[in-house]
């Protein structure tokens, strides 16, 4: 059943759906938000209350019967949905929802919620998307003309002042009434929308989503978790990350304020605090007996607690390691002629050198006549 449903419905699913699909997942969803959702103003976080346990069986049968005309296959799905379950050896009827953990359940939920994807793509996005680009900001344009004229006159001081004022203003009008953008993404039952426009229209989008889910799919949005947050000041929580729009007028890259409008994916502080300490955590003094906490000492220690981050090679600060544990000494060489002792390397990835230590070298060929007394060595 799963193979048949996937073979038929997978090509029809929306490109903005990333949950329980082959070749898609959390990484593709977050990558789409980071690369496409630039300069978003409002985030609309959608969360359906008990989605998998509230799927209506009659609506599910109606959606499947639109394209599948094999009544035996449809009857088999209806029997599976209404099979019931046992709890403490007591039978309970399944009045709604899909079997949790079932092999077919992810595919059925995607087929069910594909109606939501179609509604957003066919109704909401065309209605709340218009304009090719924002109109230029009049204040920025005026300062730019003054700067150009000052540069032609050779007045560098005035040109620098004009440039400083320009970088404190947006180059495009953020309140342009002729420009709107609405973007949408769904992972399983969690969906998020990014809207560029006034908050009043974001409230209208949320109301239309609530009405469609209630009237068409017989689902309810969790009003406590369905939030409208300002993209620059209030990060949205999606797939375990905080999604926020960056803004920094002082970060200049190739003459442009490249950070402005870019999407940043940040790990929430509660995720870092809830992660267990790594092996070898030391006790933090002053926390009381029996309280074993972990105190990060370097940035790599902090990155080691964040999921999805790999340990990077150390940088080259040009100083030795703080705790030289294993070194090669001259007195060790006498007992270890094969030079099997380990060489502890510093943070600059070079063997340690200093008083009492030397850099071990493999034996080279003997000196030859005509070498002016020098010894040639090979590595």
Coordinates of C-alpha atoms in Angstrom, one line a residue:
X1 CA 0.0 0.0 0.0
X2 CA 2.8 2.4 0.8
X3 CA 4.6 1.7 -2.4
X4 CA 1.5 2.2 -4.5
X5 CA 0.5 5.5 -2.7
X6 CA 4.1 6.9 -3.0
X7 CA 4.4 6.0 -6.7
X8 CA 1.1 7.8 -7.5
X9 CA 1.1 10.8 -5.2
X10 CA 4.8 11.6 -4.8
X11 CA 5.0 13.5 -8.2
X12 CA 1.9 15.5 -7.3
X13 CA 3.1 16.7 -3.9
X14 CA 4.1 20.3 -3.5
X15 CA 7.8 21.4 -3.7
X16 CA 7.3 23.2 -0.3
X17 CA 6.5 19.9 1.5
X18 CA 9.6 18.3 3.1
X19 CA 8.3 15.8 5.7
X20 CA 8.4 12.0 5.2
X21 CA 9.5 12.3 1.5
X22 CA 12.4 10.6 -0.3
X23 CA 15.4 13.0 -0.7
X24 CA 13.8 15.6 1.6
X25 CA 14.0 16.3 5.3
X26 CA 14.8 18.9 7.9
X27 CA 18.0 20.0 6.1
X28 CA 16.3 20.7 2.8
X29 CA 13.5 22.6 4.6
X30 CA 15.9 24.8 6.5
X31 CA 18.1 25.3 3.4
X32 CA 15.1 26.6 1.5
X33 CA 14.3 29.1 4.2
X34 CA 17.9 30.3 4.5
X35 CA 18.4 30.8 0.8
X36 CA 14.9 32.0 -0.4
X37 CA 13.2 33.8 2.4
X38 CA 15.4 36.9 2.4
X39 CA 14.0 40.2 3.7
X40 CA 11.0 38.6 5.3
X41 CA 9.0 40.9 7.6
X42 CA 6.7 38.6 9.5
X43 CA 6.8 34.9 10.4
X44 CA 3.5 33.0 10.8
X45 CA 4.1 29.8 12.7
X46 CA 1.4 27.2 12.2
X47 CA 0.8 24.3 14.5
X48 CA -2.2 21.9 14.2
X49 CA -3.6 20.5 17.4
X50 CA -3.2 16.8 17.5
X51 CA -2.9 16.6 13.7
X52 CA -2.3 12.8 13.2
X53 CA -4.9 11.9 15.8
X54 CA -7.5 14.2 14.4
X55 CA -7.5 13.3 10.7
X56 CA -11.1 12.8 9.6
X57 CA -11.7 9.4 8.1
X58 CA -14.5 10.6 5.8
X59 CA -12.4 13.5 4.5
X60 CA -9.5 11.1 4.0
X61 CA -11.7 8.7 2.0
X62 CA -13.0 11.6 -0.1
X63 CA -9.5 12.8 -1.0
X64 CA -8.3 9.3 -2.0
X65 CA -11.5 8.6 -4.0
X66 CA -10.8 11.6 -6.2
X67 CA -8.0 9.8 -8.0
X68 CA -8.2 6.2 -6.9
X69 CA -11.2 4.2 -8.2
X70 CA -10.3 0.8 -7.0
X71 CA -12.9 0.2 -4.3
X72 CA -11.1 -2.8 -2.8
X73 CA -8.0 -0.7 -2.2
X74 CA -10.1 2.1 -0.6
X75 CA -12.1 -0.4 1.5
X76 CA -8.8 -1.8 2.8
X77 CA -7.6 1.7 3.8
X78 CA -10.9 2.4 5.6
X79 CA -10.7 -0.9 7.5
X80 CA -7.1 -0.1 8.5
X81 CA -8.1 3.4 9.8
X82 CA -11.0 2.0 11.8
X83 CA -9.2 -1.1 13.1
X84 CA -9.0 0.2 16.7
X85 CA -6.4 -0.4 19.3
X86 CA -5.8 -2.3 22.6
X87 CA -4.8 -0.6 25.8
X88 CA -4.4 -2.7 29.0
X89 CA -6.1 -5.5 27.1
X90 CA -9.2 -3.3 26.5
X91 CA -10.4 -2.6 22.9
X92 CA -11.0 1.0 21.9
X93 CA -12.5 2.2 18.6
X94 CA -10.5 4.5 16.3
X95 CA -12.9 7.3 15.5
X96 CA -10.3 9.6 13.9
X97 CA -6.7 9.8 13.1
X98 CA -4.0 7.6 11.5
X99 CA -2.3 4.7 13.4
X100 CA 0.8 6.2 15.1
X101 CA 3.9 4.5 13.9
X102 CA 2.2 2.8 10.9
X103 CA 4.1 2.3 7.7
X104 CA 1.4 4.0 5.6
X105 CA 0.6 6.8 8.1
X106 CA 3.2 9.3 6.9
X107 CA 2.0 8.9 3.3
X108 CA -1.6 9.3 4.3
X109 CA -0.9 12.4 6.3
X110 CA 1.0 14.0 3.4
X111 CA -1.9 13.2 1.1
X112 CA -4.3 14.7 3.6
X113 CA -2.3 17.9 4.2
X114 CA -1.5 18.3 0.5
X115 CA -4.9 20.0 0.3
X116 CA -3.4 22.7 2.6
X117 CA -0.4 23.1 0.3
X118 CA -2.7 23.5 -2.7
X119 CA -4.8 26.1 -0.9
X120 CA -1.8 28.2 0.0
X121 CA -0.2 27.9 -3.4
X122 CA -3.3 28.5 -5.4
X123 CA -5.2 31.0 -3.2
X124 CA -3.0 32.8 -0.7
X125 CA 0.3 33.2 -2.5
X126 CA -1.1 34.7 -5.7
X127 CA -3.3 37.0 -3.6
X128 CA -0.5 38.3 -1.3
X129 CA 2.3 38.4 -3.9
X130 CA 2.8 41.3 -6.2
X131 CA 5.4 43.7 -7.5
X132 CA 8.8 42.9 -9.1
X133 CA 10.9 44.9 -6.6
X134 CA 10.5 47.5 -3.9
X135 CA 10.5 51.1 -4.9
X136 CA 13.7 53.1 -4.2
X137 CA 13.7 55.0 -0.9
X138 CA 13.5 58.8 -1.6
X139 CA 15.8 59.8 1.2
X140 CA 18.5 57.3 0.2
X141 CA 18.2 58.4 -3.4
X142 CA 18.6 62.1 -2.5
X143 CA 21.7 61.4 -0.4
X144 CA 23.2 59.4 -3.2
X145 CA 22.8 62.3 -5.7
X146 CA 24.4 64.7 -3.2
X147 CA 27.3 62.2 -2.7
X148 CA 27.8 61.9 -6.5
X149 CA 28.0 65.6 -6.9
X150 CA 30.4 66.0 -4.0
X151 CA 32.7 63.4 -5.5
X152 CA 32.7 65.2 -8.9
X153 CA 33.7 68.4 -7.1
X154 CA 36.5 66.5 -5.2
X155 CA 34.9 67.2 -1.8
X156 CA 35.8 63.9 -0.1
X157 CA 34.7 65.0 3.4
X158 CA 31.2 65.7 2.2
X159 CA 31.1 62.5 0.2
X160 CA 32.1 60.5 3.3
X161 CA 29.5 62.1 5.4
X162 CA 26.8 61.4 2.7
X163 CA 27.9 57.8 2.6
X164 CA 27.7 57.5 6.4
X165 CA 24.1 58.8 6.3
X166 CA 23.2 56.5 3.4
X167 CA 24.3 53.4 5.3
X168 CA 21.9 54.3 8.1
X169 CA 18.9 54.3 5.7
X170 CA 17.3 51.5 3.6
X171 CA 18.0 51.7 -0.1
X172 CA 14.5 50.4 -0.8
X173 CA 11.2 51.6 0.6
X174 CA 10.2 49.0 3.3
X175 CA 6.6 50.2 3.3
X176 CA 6.1 50.1 -0.4
X177 CA 2.4 49.4 -0.9
X178 CA 3.0 47.8 -4.3
X179 CA 5.3 45.1 -3.1
X180 CA 4.2 41.9 -1.3
X181 CA 5.8 38.5 -0.8
X182 CA 4.3 35.4 0.8
X183 CA 6.4 32.2 1.2
X184 CA 5.3 28.9 2.6
X185 CA 6.9 25.7 3.8
X186 CA 5.6 22.6 5.6
X187 CA 7.3 19.7 7.4
X188 CA 4.7 17.1 8.4
X189 CA 2.1 18.9 10.5
X190 CA 4.3 22.0 11.2
X191 CA 4.1 24.8 8.7
X192 CA 5.5 28.3 8.6
X193 CA 4.8 31.3 6.3
X194 CA 7.1 34.2 5.7
X195 CA 5.3 37.4 4.7
X196 CA 6.6 40.8 3.5
X197 CA 4.0 43.4 4.1
X198 CA 1.9 45.0 7.0
X199 CA 0.9 43.0 10.0
X200 CA -2.8 43.6 9.3
X201 CA -2.5 41.4 6.2
X202 CA -0.5 38.8 8.2
X203 CA -3.5 38.6 10.5
X204 CA -5.8 38.0 7.6
X205 CA -3.6 35.2 6.3
X206 CA -3.7 33.5 9.7
X207 CA -7.5 33.9 9.8
X208 CA -7.9 32.4 6.3
X209 CA -5.7 29.4 7.2
X210 CA -7.7 28.8 10.4
X211 CA -11.0 28.9 8.4
X212 CA -9.8 26.6 5.7
X213 CA -8.5 24.0 8.1
X214 CA -11.7 24.0 10.2
X215 CA -14.2 24.0 7.3
X216 CA -12.4 21.8 4.7
X217 CA -10.0 19.5 6.6
X218 CA -11.8 19.6 10.0
X219 CA -8.6 20.4 11.8
X220 CA -7.9 23.1 14.4
X221 CA -4.9 25.4 14.7
X222 CA -3.4 25.6 18.1
X223 CA -3.9 29.3 18.8
X224 CA -1.2 29.3 21.6
X225 CA 1.5 28.0 19.2
X226 CA 0.3 29.7 16.0
X227 CA 2.2 33.0 16.4
X228 CA 2.9 36.0 14.3
X229 CA 6.4 37.3 15.1
X230 CA 8.4 40.2 13.8
X231 CA 11.2 38.6 11.8
X232 CA 13.9 41.1 12.9
X233 CA 13.1 41.2 16.7
X234 CA 11.3 37.9 17.5
X235 CA 12.8 34.7 16.2
X236 CA 10.4 32.0 14.9
X237 CA 10.8 28.4 16.3
X238 CA 10.8 25.8 13.5
X239 CA 12.4 22.4 13.4
X240 CA 14.4 23.0 16.5
X241 CA 16.0 26.2 15.3
X242 CA 15.4 29.9 15.8
X243 CA 14.9 31.6 12.5
X244 CA 15.5 35.4 12.4
X245 CA 16.3 38.1 9.9
X246 CA 19.6 39.8 10.4
X247 CA 20.2 43.5 10.3
X248 CA 23.6 45.2 10.7
X249 CA 24.4 48.5 9.0
X250 CA 28.1 48.3 10.0
X251 CA 28.9 45.0 8.3
X252 CA 30.0 45.9 4.8
X253 CA 31.0 43.3 2.3
X254 CA 32.1 44.4 -1.2
X255 CA 30.6 47.8 -0.5
X256 CA 27.2 46.4 0.4
X257 CA 25.4 45.8 3.7
X258 CA 25.3 42.1 3.1
X259 CA 23.9 41.0 6.4
X260 CA 20.7 43.1 6.1
X261 CA 17.7 40.9 5.3
X262 CA 19.7 37.6 5.4
X263 CA 18.2 34.6 7.2
X264 CA 20.1 33.3 10.3
X265 CA 19.5 29.8 11.8
X266 CA 20.4 29.9 15.5
X267 CA 20.3 27.2 18.1
X268 CA 17.9 28.1 20.9
X269 CA 19.5 28.7 24.3
X270 CA 17.2 26.1 26.0
X271 CA 18.5 23.4 23.5
X272 CA 22.1 24.1 24.6
X273 CA 21.2 24.1 28.3
X274 CA 19.2 20.9 28.0
X275 CA 21.9 19.0 26.2
X276 CA 23.8 16.6 28.6
X277 CA 27.4 17.6 29.3
X278 CA 30.2 15.8 27.3
X279 CA 32.4 13.1 28.8
X280 CA 34.9 14.4 31.3
X281 CA 32.8 17.3 32.6
X282 CA 34.3 18.8 35.7
X283 CA 32.4 19.9 38.7
X284 CA 31.7 23.6 38.9
X285 CA 32.7 25.0 42.3
X286 CA 30.0 26.7 44.2
X287 CA 27.1 24.7 42.9
X288 CA 26.8 22.5 45.9
X289 CA 27.5 18.8 46.6
X290 CA 26.2 16.4 44.0
X291 CA 25.7 19.1 41.3
X292 CA 27.9 18.2 38.4
X293 CA 27.7 20.9 35.7
X294 CA 29.7 21.6 32.6
X295 CA 31.4 25.0 32.1
X296 CA 32.6 25.7 28.6
X297 CA 36.1 27.1 28.4
X298 CA 36.6 27.6 24.7
X299 CA 34.3 28.1 21.7
X300 CA 35.0 24.6 20.5
X301 CA 33.6 23.2 23.8
X302 CA 30.4 25.2 23.2
X303 CA 30.2 24.0 19.6
X304 CA 30.6 20.4 20.8
X305 CA 27.2 20.6 22.6
X306 CA 25.3 22.0 19.5
X307 CA 23.7 19.3 17.3
X308 CA 24.9 19.3 13.7
X309 CA 28.2 21.0 14.4
X310 CA 31.5 19.2 13.7
X311 CA 34.7 19.8 15.5
X312 CA 36.9 22.0 13.4
X313 CA 40.7 22.0 13.1
X314 CA 42.3 24.5 15.6
X315 CA 43.3 27.9 14.3
X316 CA 46.8 29.2 14.2
X317 CA 47.1 31.6 17.1
X318 CA 50.9 31.0 17.3
X319 CA 51.1 29.9 20.9
X320 CA 51.9 26.6 22.5
X321 CA 49.4 24.2 24.1
X322 CA 48.5 25.1 27.7
X323 CA 49.1 21.6 29.1
X324 CA 52.0 19.8 27.4
X325 CA 51.4 16.3 28.6
X326 CA 53.5 14.1 26.3
X327 CA 56.8 15.6 24.9
X328 CA 59.9 14.2 23.3
X329 CA 62.9 14.9 25.5
X330 CA 66.6 14.2 25.1
X331 CA 66.6 11.8 28.1
X332 CA 63.7 9.9 26.5
X333 CA 65.6 9.5 23.3
X334 CA 68.3 7.5 25.0
X335 CA 65.7 5.0 26.2
X336 CA 63.7 5.2 23.0
X337 CA 66.1 5.0 20.1
X338 CA 63.3 4.3 17.7
X339 CA 61.6 7.6 18.6
X340 CA 58.2 6.0 19.2
X341 CA 57.2 8.5 21.8
X342 CA 54.3 10.8 20.8
X343 CA 55.0 14.4 19.9
X344 CA 52.3 16.7 21.3
X345 CA 51.5 19.4 18.8
X346 CA 50.4 22.9 19.8
X347 CA 47.4 24.8 18.5
X348 CA 49.3 25.9 15.5
X349 CA 49.6 22.2 14.4
X350 CA 53.4 22.2 14.8
X351 CA 55.5 20.1 17.1
X352 CA 56.4 21.9 20.4
X353 CA 59.8 23.3 20.7
X354 CA 61.4 24.9 23.8
X355 CA 63.9 24.5 26.5
X356 CA 64.6 20.9 27.2
X357 CA 62.7 19.7 24.1
X358 CA 63.8 19.2 20.5
X359 CA 62.2 18.3 17.3
X360 CA 62.8 14.6 16.5
X361 CA 64.2 14.0 13.1
X362 CA 64.7 10.6 11.3
X363 CA 68.3 9.6 10.7
X364 CA 69.6 10.8 7.3
X365 CA 72.5 9.8 5.1
X366 CA 76.0 10.5 6.2
X367 CA 77.8 13.6 5.0
X368 CA 79.6 13.4 1.6
X369 CA 82.8 15.0 0.4
X370 CA 82.3 18.4 -1.1
X371 CA 79.4 19.4 1.2
X372 CA 81.4 22.0 3.2
X373 CA 80.8 20.0 6.4
X374 CA 77.0 20.2 6.2
X375 CA 74.9 17.1 6.9
X376 CA 72.1 16.5 4.4
X377 CA 69.0 15.0 5.9
X378 CA 65.9 13.5 4.2
X379 CA 62.4 13.7 5.7

